[in-house]
Short mmCIF file of C-alpha atoms in Angstrom, two decimals:
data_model
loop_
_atom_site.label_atom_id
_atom_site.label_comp_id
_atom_site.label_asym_id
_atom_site.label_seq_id
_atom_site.Cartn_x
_atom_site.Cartn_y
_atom_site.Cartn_z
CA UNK A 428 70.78 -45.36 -22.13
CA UNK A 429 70.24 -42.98 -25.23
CA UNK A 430 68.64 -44.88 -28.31
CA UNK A 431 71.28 -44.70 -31.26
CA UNK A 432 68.59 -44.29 -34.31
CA UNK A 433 70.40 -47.16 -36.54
CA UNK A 434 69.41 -49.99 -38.34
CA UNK A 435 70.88 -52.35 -40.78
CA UNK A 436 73.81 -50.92 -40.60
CA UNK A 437 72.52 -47.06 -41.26
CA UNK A 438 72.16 -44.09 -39.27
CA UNK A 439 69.45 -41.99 -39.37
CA UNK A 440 70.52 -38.54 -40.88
CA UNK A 441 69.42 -35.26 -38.95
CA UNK A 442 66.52 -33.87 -40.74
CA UNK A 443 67.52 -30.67 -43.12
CA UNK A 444 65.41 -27.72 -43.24
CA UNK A 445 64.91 -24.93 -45.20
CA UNK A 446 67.26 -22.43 -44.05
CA UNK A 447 69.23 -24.40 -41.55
CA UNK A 448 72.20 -22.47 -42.00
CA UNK A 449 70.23 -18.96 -41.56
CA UNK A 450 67.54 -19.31 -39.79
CA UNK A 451 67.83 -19.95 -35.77
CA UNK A 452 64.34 -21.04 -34.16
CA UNK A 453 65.87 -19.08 -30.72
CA UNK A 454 66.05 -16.31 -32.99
CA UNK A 455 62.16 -16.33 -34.22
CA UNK A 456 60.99 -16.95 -30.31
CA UNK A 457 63.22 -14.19 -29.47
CA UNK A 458 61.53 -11.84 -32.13
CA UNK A 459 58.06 -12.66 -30.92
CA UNK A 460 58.80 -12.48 -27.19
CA UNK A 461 59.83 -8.73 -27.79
CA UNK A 462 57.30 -7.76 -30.24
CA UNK A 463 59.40 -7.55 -33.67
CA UNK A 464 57.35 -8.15 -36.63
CA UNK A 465 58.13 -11.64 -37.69
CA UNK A 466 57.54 -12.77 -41.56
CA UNK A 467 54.32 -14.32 -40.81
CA UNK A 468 52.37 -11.55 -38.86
CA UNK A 469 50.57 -10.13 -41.79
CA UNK A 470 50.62 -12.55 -44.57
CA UNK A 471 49.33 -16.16 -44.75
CA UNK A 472 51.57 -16.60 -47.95
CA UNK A 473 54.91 -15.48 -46.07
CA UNK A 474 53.57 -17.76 -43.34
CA UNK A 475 54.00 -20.49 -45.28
CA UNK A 476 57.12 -19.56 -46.98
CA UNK A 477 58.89 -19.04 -43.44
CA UNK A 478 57.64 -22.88 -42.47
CA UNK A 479 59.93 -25.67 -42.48
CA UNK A 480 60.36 -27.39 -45.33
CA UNK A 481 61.24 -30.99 -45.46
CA UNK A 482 63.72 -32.72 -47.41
CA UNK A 483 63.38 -35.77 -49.00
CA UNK A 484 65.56 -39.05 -47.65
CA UNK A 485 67.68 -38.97 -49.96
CA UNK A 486 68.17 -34.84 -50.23
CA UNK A 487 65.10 -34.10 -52.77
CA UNK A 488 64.01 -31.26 -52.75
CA UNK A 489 60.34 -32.72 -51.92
CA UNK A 490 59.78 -34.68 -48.70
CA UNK A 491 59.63 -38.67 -49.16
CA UNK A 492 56.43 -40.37 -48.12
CA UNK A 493 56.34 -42.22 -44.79
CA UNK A 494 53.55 -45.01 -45.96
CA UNK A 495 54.31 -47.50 -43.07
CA UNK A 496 51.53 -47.97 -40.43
CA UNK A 497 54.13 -48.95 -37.51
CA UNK A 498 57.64 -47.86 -36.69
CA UNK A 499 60.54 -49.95 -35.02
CA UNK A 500 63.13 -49.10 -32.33
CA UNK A 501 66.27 -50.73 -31.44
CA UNK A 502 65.74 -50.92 -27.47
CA UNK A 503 62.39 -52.20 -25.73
CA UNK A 504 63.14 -49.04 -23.38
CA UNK A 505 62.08 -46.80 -25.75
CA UNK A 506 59.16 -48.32 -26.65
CA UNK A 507 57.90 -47.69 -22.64
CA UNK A 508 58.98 -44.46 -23.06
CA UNK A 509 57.27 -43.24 -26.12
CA UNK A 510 53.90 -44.62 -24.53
CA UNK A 511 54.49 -42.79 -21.39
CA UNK A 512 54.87 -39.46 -23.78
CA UNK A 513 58.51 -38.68 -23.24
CA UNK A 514 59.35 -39.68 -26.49
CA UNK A 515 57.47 -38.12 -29.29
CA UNK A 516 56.99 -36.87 -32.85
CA UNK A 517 58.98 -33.79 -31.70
CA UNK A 518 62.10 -35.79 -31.08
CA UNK A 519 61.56 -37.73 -34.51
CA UNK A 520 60.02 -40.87 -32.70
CA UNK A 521 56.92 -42.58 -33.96
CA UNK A 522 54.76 -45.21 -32.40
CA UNK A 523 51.47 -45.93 -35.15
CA UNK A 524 50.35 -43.93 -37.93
CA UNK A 525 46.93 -43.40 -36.50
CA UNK A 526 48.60 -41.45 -33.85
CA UNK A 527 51.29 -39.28 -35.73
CA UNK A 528 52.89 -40.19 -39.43
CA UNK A 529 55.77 -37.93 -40.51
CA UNK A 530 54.40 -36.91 -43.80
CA UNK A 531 51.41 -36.18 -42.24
CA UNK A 532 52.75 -34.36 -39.60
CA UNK A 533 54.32 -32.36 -42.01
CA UNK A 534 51.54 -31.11 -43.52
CA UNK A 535 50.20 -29.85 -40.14
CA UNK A 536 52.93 -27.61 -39.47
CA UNK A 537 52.11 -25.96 -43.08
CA UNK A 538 48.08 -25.71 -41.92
CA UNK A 539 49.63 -24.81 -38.43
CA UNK A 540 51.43 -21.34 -40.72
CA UNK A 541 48.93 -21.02 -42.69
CA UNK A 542 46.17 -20.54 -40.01
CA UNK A 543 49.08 -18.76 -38.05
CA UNK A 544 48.50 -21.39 -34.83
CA UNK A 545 51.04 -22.90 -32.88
CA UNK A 546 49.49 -26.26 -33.84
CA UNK A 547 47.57 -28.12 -36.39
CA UNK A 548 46.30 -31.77 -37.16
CA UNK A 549 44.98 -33.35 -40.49
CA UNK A 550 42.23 -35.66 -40.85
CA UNK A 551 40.54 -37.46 -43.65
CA UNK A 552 37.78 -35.22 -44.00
CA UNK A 553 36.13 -31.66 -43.23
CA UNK A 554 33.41 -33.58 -41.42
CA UNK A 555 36.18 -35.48 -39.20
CA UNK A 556 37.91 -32.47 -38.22
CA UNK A 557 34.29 -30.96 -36.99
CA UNK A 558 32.88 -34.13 -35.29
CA UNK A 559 35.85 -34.51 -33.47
CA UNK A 560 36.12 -30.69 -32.18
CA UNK A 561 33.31 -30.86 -31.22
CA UNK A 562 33.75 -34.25 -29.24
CA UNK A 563 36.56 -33.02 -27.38
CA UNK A 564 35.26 -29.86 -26.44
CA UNK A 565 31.78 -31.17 -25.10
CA UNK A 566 30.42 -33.76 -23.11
CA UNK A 567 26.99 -35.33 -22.65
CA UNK A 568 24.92 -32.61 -21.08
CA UNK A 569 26.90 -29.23 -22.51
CA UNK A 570 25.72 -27.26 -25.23
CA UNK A 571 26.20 -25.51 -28.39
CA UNK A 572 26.08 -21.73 -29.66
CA UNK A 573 25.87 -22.02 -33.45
CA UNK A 574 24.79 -19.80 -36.51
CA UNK A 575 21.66 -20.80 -38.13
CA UNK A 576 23.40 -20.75 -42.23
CA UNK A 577 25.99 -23.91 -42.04
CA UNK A 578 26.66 -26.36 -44.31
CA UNK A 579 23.99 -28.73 -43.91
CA UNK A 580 25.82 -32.02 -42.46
CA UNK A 581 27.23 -29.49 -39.81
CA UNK A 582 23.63 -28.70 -39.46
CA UNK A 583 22.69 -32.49 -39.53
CA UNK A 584 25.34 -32.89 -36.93
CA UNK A 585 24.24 -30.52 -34.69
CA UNK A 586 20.78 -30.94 -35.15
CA UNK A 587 20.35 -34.10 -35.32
CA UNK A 588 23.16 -36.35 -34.39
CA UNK A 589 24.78 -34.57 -31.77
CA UNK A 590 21.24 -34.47 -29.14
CA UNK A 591 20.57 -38.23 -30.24
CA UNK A 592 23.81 -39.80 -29.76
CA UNK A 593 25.39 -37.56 -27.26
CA UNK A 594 22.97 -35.75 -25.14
CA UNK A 595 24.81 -32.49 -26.34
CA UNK A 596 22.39 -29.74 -27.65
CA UNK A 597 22.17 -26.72 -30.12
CA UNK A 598 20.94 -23.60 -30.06
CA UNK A 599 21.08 -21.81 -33.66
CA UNK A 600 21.26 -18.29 -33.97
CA UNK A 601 21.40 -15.24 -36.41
CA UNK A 602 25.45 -14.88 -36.01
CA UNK A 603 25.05 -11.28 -36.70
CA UNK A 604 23.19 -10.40 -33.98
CA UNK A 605 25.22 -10.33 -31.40
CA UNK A 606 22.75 -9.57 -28.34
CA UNK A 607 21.16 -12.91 -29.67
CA UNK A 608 24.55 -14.73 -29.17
CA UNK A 609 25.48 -13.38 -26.29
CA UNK A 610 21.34 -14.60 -24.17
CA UNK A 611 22.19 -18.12 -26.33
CA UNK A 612 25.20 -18.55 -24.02
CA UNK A 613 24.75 -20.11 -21.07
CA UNK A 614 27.04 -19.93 -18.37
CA UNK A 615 28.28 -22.97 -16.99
CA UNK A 616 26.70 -24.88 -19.91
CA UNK A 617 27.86 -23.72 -22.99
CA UNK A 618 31.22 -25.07 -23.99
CA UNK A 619 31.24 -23.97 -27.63
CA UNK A 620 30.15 -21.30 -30.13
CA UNK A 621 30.52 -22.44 -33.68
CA UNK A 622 30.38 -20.33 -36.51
CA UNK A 623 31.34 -20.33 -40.67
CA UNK A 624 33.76 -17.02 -40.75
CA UNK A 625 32.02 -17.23 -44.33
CA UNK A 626 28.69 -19.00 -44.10
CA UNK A 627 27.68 -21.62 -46.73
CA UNK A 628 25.62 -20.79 -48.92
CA UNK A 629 24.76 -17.40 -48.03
CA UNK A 630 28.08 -15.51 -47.64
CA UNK A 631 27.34 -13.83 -43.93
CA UNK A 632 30.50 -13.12 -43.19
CA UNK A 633 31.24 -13.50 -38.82
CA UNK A 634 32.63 -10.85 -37.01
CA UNK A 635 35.09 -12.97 -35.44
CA UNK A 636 36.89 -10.36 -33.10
CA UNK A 637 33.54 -9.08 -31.45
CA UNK A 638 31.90 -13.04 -31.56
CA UNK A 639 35.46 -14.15 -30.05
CA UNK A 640 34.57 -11.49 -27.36
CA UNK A 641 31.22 -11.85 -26.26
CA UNK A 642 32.33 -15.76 -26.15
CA UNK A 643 35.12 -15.64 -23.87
CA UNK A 644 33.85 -13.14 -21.85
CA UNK A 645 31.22 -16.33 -20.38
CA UNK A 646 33.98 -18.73 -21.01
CA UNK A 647 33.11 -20.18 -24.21
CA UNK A 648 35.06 -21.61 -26.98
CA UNK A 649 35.31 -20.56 -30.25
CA UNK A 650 35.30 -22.49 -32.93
CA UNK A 651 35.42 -21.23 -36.53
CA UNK A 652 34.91 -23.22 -39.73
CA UNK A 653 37.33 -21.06 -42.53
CA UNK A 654 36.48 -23.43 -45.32
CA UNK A 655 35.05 -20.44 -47.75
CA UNK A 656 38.18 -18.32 -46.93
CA UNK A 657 41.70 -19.90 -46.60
CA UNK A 658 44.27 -16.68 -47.01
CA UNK A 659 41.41 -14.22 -46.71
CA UNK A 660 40.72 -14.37 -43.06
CA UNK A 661 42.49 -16.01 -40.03
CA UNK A 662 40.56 -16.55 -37.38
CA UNK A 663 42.97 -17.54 -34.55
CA UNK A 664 45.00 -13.81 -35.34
CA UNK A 665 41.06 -12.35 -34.84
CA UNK A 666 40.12 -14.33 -31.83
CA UNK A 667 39.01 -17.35 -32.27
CA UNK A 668 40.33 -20.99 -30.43
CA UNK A 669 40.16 -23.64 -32.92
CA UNK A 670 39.67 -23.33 -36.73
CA UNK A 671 38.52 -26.03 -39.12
CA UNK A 672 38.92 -26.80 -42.45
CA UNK A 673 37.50 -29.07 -45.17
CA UNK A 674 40.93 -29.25 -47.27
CA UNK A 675 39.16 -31.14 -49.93
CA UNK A 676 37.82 -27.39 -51.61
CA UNK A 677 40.43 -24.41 -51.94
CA UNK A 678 43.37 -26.18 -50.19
CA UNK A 679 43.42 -28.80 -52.77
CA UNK A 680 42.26 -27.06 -55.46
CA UNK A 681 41.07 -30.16 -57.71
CA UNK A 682 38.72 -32.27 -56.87
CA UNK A 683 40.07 -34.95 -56.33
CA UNK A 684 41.27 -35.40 -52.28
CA UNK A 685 38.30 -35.17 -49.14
CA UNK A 686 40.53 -34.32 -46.30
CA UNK A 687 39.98 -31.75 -42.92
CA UNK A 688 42.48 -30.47 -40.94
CA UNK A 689 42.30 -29.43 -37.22
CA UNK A 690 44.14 -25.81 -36.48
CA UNK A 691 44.11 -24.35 -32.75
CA UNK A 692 46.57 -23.75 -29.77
CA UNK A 693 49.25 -26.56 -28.97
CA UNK A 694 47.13 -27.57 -25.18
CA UNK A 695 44.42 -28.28 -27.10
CA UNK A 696 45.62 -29.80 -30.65
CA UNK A 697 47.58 -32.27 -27.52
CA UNK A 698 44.62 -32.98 -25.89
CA UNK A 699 42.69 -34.00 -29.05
CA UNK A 700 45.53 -36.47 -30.01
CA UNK A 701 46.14 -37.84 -26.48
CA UNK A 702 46.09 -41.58 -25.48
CA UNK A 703 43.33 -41.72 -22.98
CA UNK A 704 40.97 -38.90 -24.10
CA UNK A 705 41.80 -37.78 -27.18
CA UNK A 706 39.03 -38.21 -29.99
CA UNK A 707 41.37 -37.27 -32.93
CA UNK A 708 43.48 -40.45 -31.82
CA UNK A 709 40.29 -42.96 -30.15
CA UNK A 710 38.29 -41.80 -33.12
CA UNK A 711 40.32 -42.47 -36.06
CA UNK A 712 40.30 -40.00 -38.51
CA UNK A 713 43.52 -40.78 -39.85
CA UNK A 714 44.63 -39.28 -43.22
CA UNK A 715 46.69 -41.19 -45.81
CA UNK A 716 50.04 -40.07 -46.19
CA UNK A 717 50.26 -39.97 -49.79
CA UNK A 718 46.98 -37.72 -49.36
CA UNK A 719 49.22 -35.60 -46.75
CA UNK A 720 51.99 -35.21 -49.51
CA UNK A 721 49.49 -34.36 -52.52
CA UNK A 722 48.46 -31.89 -50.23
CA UNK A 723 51.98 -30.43 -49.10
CA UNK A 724 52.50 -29.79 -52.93
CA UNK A 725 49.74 -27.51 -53.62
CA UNK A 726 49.60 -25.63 -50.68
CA UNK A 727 52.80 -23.52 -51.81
CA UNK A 728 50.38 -21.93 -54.63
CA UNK A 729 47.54 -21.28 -53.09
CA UNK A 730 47.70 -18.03 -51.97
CA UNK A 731 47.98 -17.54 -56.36
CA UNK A 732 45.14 -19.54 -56.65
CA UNK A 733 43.06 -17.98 -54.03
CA UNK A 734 43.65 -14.49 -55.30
CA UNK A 735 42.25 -15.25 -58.73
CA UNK A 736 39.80 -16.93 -57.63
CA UNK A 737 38.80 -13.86 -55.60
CA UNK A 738 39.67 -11.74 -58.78
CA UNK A 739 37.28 -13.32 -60.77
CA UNK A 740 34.34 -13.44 -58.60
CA UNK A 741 34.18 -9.83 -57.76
CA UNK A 742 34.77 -9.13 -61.44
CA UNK A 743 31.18 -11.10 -62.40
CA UNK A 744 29.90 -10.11 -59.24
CA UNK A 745 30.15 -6.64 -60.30
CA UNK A 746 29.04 -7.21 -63.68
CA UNK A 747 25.98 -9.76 -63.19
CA UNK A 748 24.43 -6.80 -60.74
CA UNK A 749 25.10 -4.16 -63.62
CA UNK A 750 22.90 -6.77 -65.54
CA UNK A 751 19.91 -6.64 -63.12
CA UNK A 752 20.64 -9.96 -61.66
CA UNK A 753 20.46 -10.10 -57.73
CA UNK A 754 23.93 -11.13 -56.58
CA UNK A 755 25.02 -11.77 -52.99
CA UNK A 756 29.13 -10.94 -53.14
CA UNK A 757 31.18 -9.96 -50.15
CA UNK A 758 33.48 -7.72 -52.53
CA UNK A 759 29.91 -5.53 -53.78
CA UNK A 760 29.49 -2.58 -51.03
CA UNK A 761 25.60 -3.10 -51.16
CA UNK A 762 26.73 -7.08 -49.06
CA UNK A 763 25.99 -6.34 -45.37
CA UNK A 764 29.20 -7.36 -44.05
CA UNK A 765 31.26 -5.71 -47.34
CA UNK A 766 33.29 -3.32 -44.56
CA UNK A 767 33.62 -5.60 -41.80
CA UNK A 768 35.01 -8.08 -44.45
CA UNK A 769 37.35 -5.37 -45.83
CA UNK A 770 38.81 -4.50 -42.13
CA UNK A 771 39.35 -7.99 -40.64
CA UNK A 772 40.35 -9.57 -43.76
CA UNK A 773 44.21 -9.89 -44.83
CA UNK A 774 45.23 -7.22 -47.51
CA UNK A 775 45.92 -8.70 -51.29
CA UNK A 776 43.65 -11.51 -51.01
CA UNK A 777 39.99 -10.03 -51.98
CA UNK A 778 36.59 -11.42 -50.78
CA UNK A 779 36.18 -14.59 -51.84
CA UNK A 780 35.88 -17.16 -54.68
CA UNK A 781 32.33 -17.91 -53.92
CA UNK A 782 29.31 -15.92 -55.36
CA UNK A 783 25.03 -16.61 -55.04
CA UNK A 784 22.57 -15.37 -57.15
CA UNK A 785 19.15 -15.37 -56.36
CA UNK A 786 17.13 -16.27 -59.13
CA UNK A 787 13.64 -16.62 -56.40
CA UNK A 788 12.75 -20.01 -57.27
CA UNK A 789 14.05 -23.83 -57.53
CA UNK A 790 12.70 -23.73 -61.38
CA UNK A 791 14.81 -20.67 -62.55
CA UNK A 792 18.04 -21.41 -60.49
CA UNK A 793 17.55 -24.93 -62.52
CA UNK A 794 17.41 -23.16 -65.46
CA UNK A 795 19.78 -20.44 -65.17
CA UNK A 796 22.46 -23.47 -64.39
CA UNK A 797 21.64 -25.69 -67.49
CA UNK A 798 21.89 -22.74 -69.63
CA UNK A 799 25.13 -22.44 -68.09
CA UNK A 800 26.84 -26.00 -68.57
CA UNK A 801 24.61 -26.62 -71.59
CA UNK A 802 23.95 -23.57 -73.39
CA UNK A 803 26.89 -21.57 -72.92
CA UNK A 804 29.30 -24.29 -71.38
CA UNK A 805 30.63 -22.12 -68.76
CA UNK A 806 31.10 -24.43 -65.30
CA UNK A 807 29.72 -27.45 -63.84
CA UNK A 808 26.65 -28.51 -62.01
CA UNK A 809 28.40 -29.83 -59.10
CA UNK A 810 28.18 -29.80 -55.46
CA UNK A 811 31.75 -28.19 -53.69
CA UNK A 812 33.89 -25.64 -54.17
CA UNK A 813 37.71 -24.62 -55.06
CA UNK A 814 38.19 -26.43 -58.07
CA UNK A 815 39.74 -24.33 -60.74
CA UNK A 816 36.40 -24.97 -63.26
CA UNK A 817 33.14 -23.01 -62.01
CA UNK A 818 30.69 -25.50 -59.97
CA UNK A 819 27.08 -24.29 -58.90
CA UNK A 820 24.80 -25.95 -57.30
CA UNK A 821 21.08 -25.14 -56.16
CA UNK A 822 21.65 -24.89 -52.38
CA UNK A 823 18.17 -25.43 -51.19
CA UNK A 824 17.76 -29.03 -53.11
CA UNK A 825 21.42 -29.90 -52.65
CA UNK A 826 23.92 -29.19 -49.68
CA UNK A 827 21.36 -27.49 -47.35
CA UNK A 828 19.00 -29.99 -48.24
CA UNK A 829 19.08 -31.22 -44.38
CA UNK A 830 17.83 -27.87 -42.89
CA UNK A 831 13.94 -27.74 -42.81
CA UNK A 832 12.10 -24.99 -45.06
CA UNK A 833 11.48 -23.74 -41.88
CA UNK A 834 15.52 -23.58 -40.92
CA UNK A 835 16.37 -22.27 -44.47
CA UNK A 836 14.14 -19.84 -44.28
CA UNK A 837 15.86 -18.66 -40.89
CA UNK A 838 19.23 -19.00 -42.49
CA UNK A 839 18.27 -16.75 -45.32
CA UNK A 840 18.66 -19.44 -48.33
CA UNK A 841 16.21 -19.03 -50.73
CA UNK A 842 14.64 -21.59 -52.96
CA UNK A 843 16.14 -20.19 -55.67
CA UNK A 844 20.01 -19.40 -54.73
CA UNK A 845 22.64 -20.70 -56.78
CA UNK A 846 25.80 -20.72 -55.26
CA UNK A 847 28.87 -20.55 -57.32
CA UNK A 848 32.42 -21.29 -56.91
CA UNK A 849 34.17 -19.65 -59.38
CA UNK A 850 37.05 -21.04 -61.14
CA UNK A 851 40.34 -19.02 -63.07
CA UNK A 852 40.80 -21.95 -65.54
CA UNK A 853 40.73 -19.85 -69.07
CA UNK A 854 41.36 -16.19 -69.84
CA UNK A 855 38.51 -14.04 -67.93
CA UNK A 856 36.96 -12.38 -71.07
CA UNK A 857 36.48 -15.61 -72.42
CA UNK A 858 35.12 -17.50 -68.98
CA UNK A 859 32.85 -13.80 -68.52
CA UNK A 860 31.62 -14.38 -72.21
CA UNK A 861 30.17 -17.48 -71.89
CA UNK A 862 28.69 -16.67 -68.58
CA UNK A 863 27.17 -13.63 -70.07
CA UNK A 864 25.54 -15.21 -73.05
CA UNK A 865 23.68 -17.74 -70.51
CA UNK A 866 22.85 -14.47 -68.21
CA UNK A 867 21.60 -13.18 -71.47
CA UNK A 868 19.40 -16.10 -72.63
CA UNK A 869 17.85 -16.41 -69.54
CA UNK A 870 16.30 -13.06 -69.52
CA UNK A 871 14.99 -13.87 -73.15
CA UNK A 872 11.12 -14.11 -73.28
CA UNK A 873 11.52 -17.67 -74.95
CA UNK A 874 14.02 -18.73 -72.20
CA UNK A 875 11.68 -21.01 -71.12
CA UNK A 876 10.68 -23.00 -74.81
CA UNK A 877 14.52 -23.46 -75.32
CA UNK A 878 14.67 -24.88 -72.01
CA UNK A 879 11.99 -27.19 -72.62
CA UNK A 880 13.10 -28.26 -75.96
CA UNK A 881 16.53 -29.60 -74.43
#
């Protein structure tokens, strides 16, 4: 017998989308079946606009939070049959909010548009999203592909962790040289390659299309980390399998939230949240629900955010070179990858929000930023990135402080590299003033006595 969704006395009402009474699902599967352009084929933004939208309980216009940990039903049949998988999320039944919460569920299908993949799954952090990829994807014995400039704990992870705990090894290689990725693989062996589509710290951007190639041509999977460029590039639309986010940096946009998210093809998303084998479900990443709807409310305007941010950086990029400095910017057509970027990447959304300059040594990247906070009070010295103030960090003595000097060295990070996220809070000729006058002070002679005196 068919479960009537009541209790105490009332009935469940049938979830309201945005749309309902224009928009036919049959119609969108339809479209894509016989190759009509469909709104979310060439913009991120219109991706997320075309996504359902949730309702509140009572008809607000925002969805309502979903805090419980376990769900009821009225007949013990139902119960059996959600644990045997016939009854799921899809159908509006929940079993545990480790498994699947609605609010959090929610949010996935807006990470699912964004990334333009049929599924997605959040977690509570970056690092949970990648630990548990990873996890699923290889057992004790397999082995890695992955590009020697990471973010450190994904270095530490693979490095380190990964061949200690797991018996699952690494080899790291120079992601833009593809002969060397393609005589890392090794057939039979090598279950992943894992790349940054925008490395951290030194901006190398991936060619994901010809990487995505060489990969599956030896049966490999790809993995792609697009922390460093949510709305710029989409990895699944260029090739890749499975892409990861921290959505504590330009998805949230504050601060304030560490949460990951989990964005691939519906098989494996499945298989990552099933019963038996799934290590987004055994492992427990879970993300808070009120985190999930914090999240669902600032995703509408990123594509705004992420577009100034990009504004802005090429604007200082291009102005801190004009001033002799030695700047590493995707959007400069000296970068190595400045083409590649501007053919893969999607149109209206620039090159990035993050920016390096070399400054050679630990002692003047140290100086150049307290000149910055102090002197001229433009940013903060702060590790991550997407936050609407500027943050810069020394990357060397801070977040690839796990790589060896030998590894950094191999990775291209200098002693001396100062990445920096830049932020749109202010009007730009103000924010490019006070970055000037510190860019200015620090190629004083007597830079060095004013730093000393503070």
């Amino acid at each position: 017998m068919a479960e009537i969704r009541t209790i105490r006395g009332f009935v469940y009402p049938k979830k309201r989308t945005a749309g309902a009474d224009e928009f036919d699902d049959d119609e969108v599967i339809k479209a894509k079946k016989s190759g009509l352009p469909t709104a979310w084929d060439n913009s991120p933004d219109a991706a997320l606009a075309s996504a359902r939208h949730e309702f509140g309980e009572h008809g607000g216009v925002n969805m309502s939070i979903e805090a419980s940990a376990t769900f009821t039903v009225m007949e013990p049949e139902t119960m059996r049959r959600m644990f045997t998988g016939e009854l799921g999320p899809d159908r509006d039944f929940f079993i545990y909010s480790r498994h699947f919460n609605p609010t959090v569920l929610s949010l996935g299908r807006q990470m699912a548009a964004l990334e333009g993949t049929e599924a997605a799954y959040c977690t509570s952090s970056g690092m949970s999203a990648i630990s548990c990829s990873l996890l699923q994807l290889c057992s004790s014995g397999d082995h890695v592909v992955a590009a020697t400039s990471l973010y450190g704990g994904t270095h530490a992870l693979l490095g380190e962790f990964l061949p200690r705990a797991c018996n699952i090894t690494t080899t790291f290689v120079n992601i833009t040289d593809h002969e060397a990725v393609k005589n890392a693989i090794v057939e039979g062996k090598t279950k992943v390659l894992y790349f940054e589509s925008v490395a951290n710290p030194t901006l190398t951007v991936a060619n994901i299309p010809e990487l995505s190639r060489i990969a599956h041509d030896k049966g490999v999977t790809v993995v792609v980390d697009n922390t460093f460029a949510p709305m710029v590039l989409s990895p699944i639309r260029l090739g890749a399998d499975l892409v990861i986010h921290s959505v504590s940096k330009f998805i949230s946009g504050a601060a304030d939230i560490i949460a990951g998210a989990v964005c691939g093809h519906a098989s494996l998303v499945n298989a990552m949240m099933g019963l038996h084998q799934g290590t987004l479900m055994l492992l427990g990443p879970t993300m808070n629900p009120k985190v999930a709807f914090e999240l669902s409310e600032r995703l509408p305007h990123l594509g705004l955010r992420m577009k100034e941010h990009c504004n802005r950086a090429l604007v200082y990029a291009t102005r801190m070179k004009k001033m002799g400095f030695k700047v590493i910017y995707p959007g400069l057509e000296d970068h190595p990858q400045h083409e590649l970027l501007k053919s893969i990447g999607n149109t209206e959304y620039g090159y990035g929000g993050l920016l390096c300059i070399d400054m050679e040594t630990e002692e003047r990247a140290n100086k150049l930023m307290y000149l910055l906070q102090n002197y001229s009070q433009f940013g903060f010295m702060a590790v991550s990135l997407g936050y609407y103030e500027t943050l810069m960090s020394c990357s060397g003595s801070s977040t690839s402080s796990e790589l060896s000097d030998e590894e950094k060295a191999l990775a291209g990070i200098s002693p001396g590299l100062v990445r920096m996220s830049v932020g749109y809070i202010g009007e730009l000729e103000q924010r490019w003033s006070q970055l000037e006058k510190a860019l200015t002070r620090m190629q004083d002679k007597d830079c060095d006595n004013l730093f000393n005196k503070n």
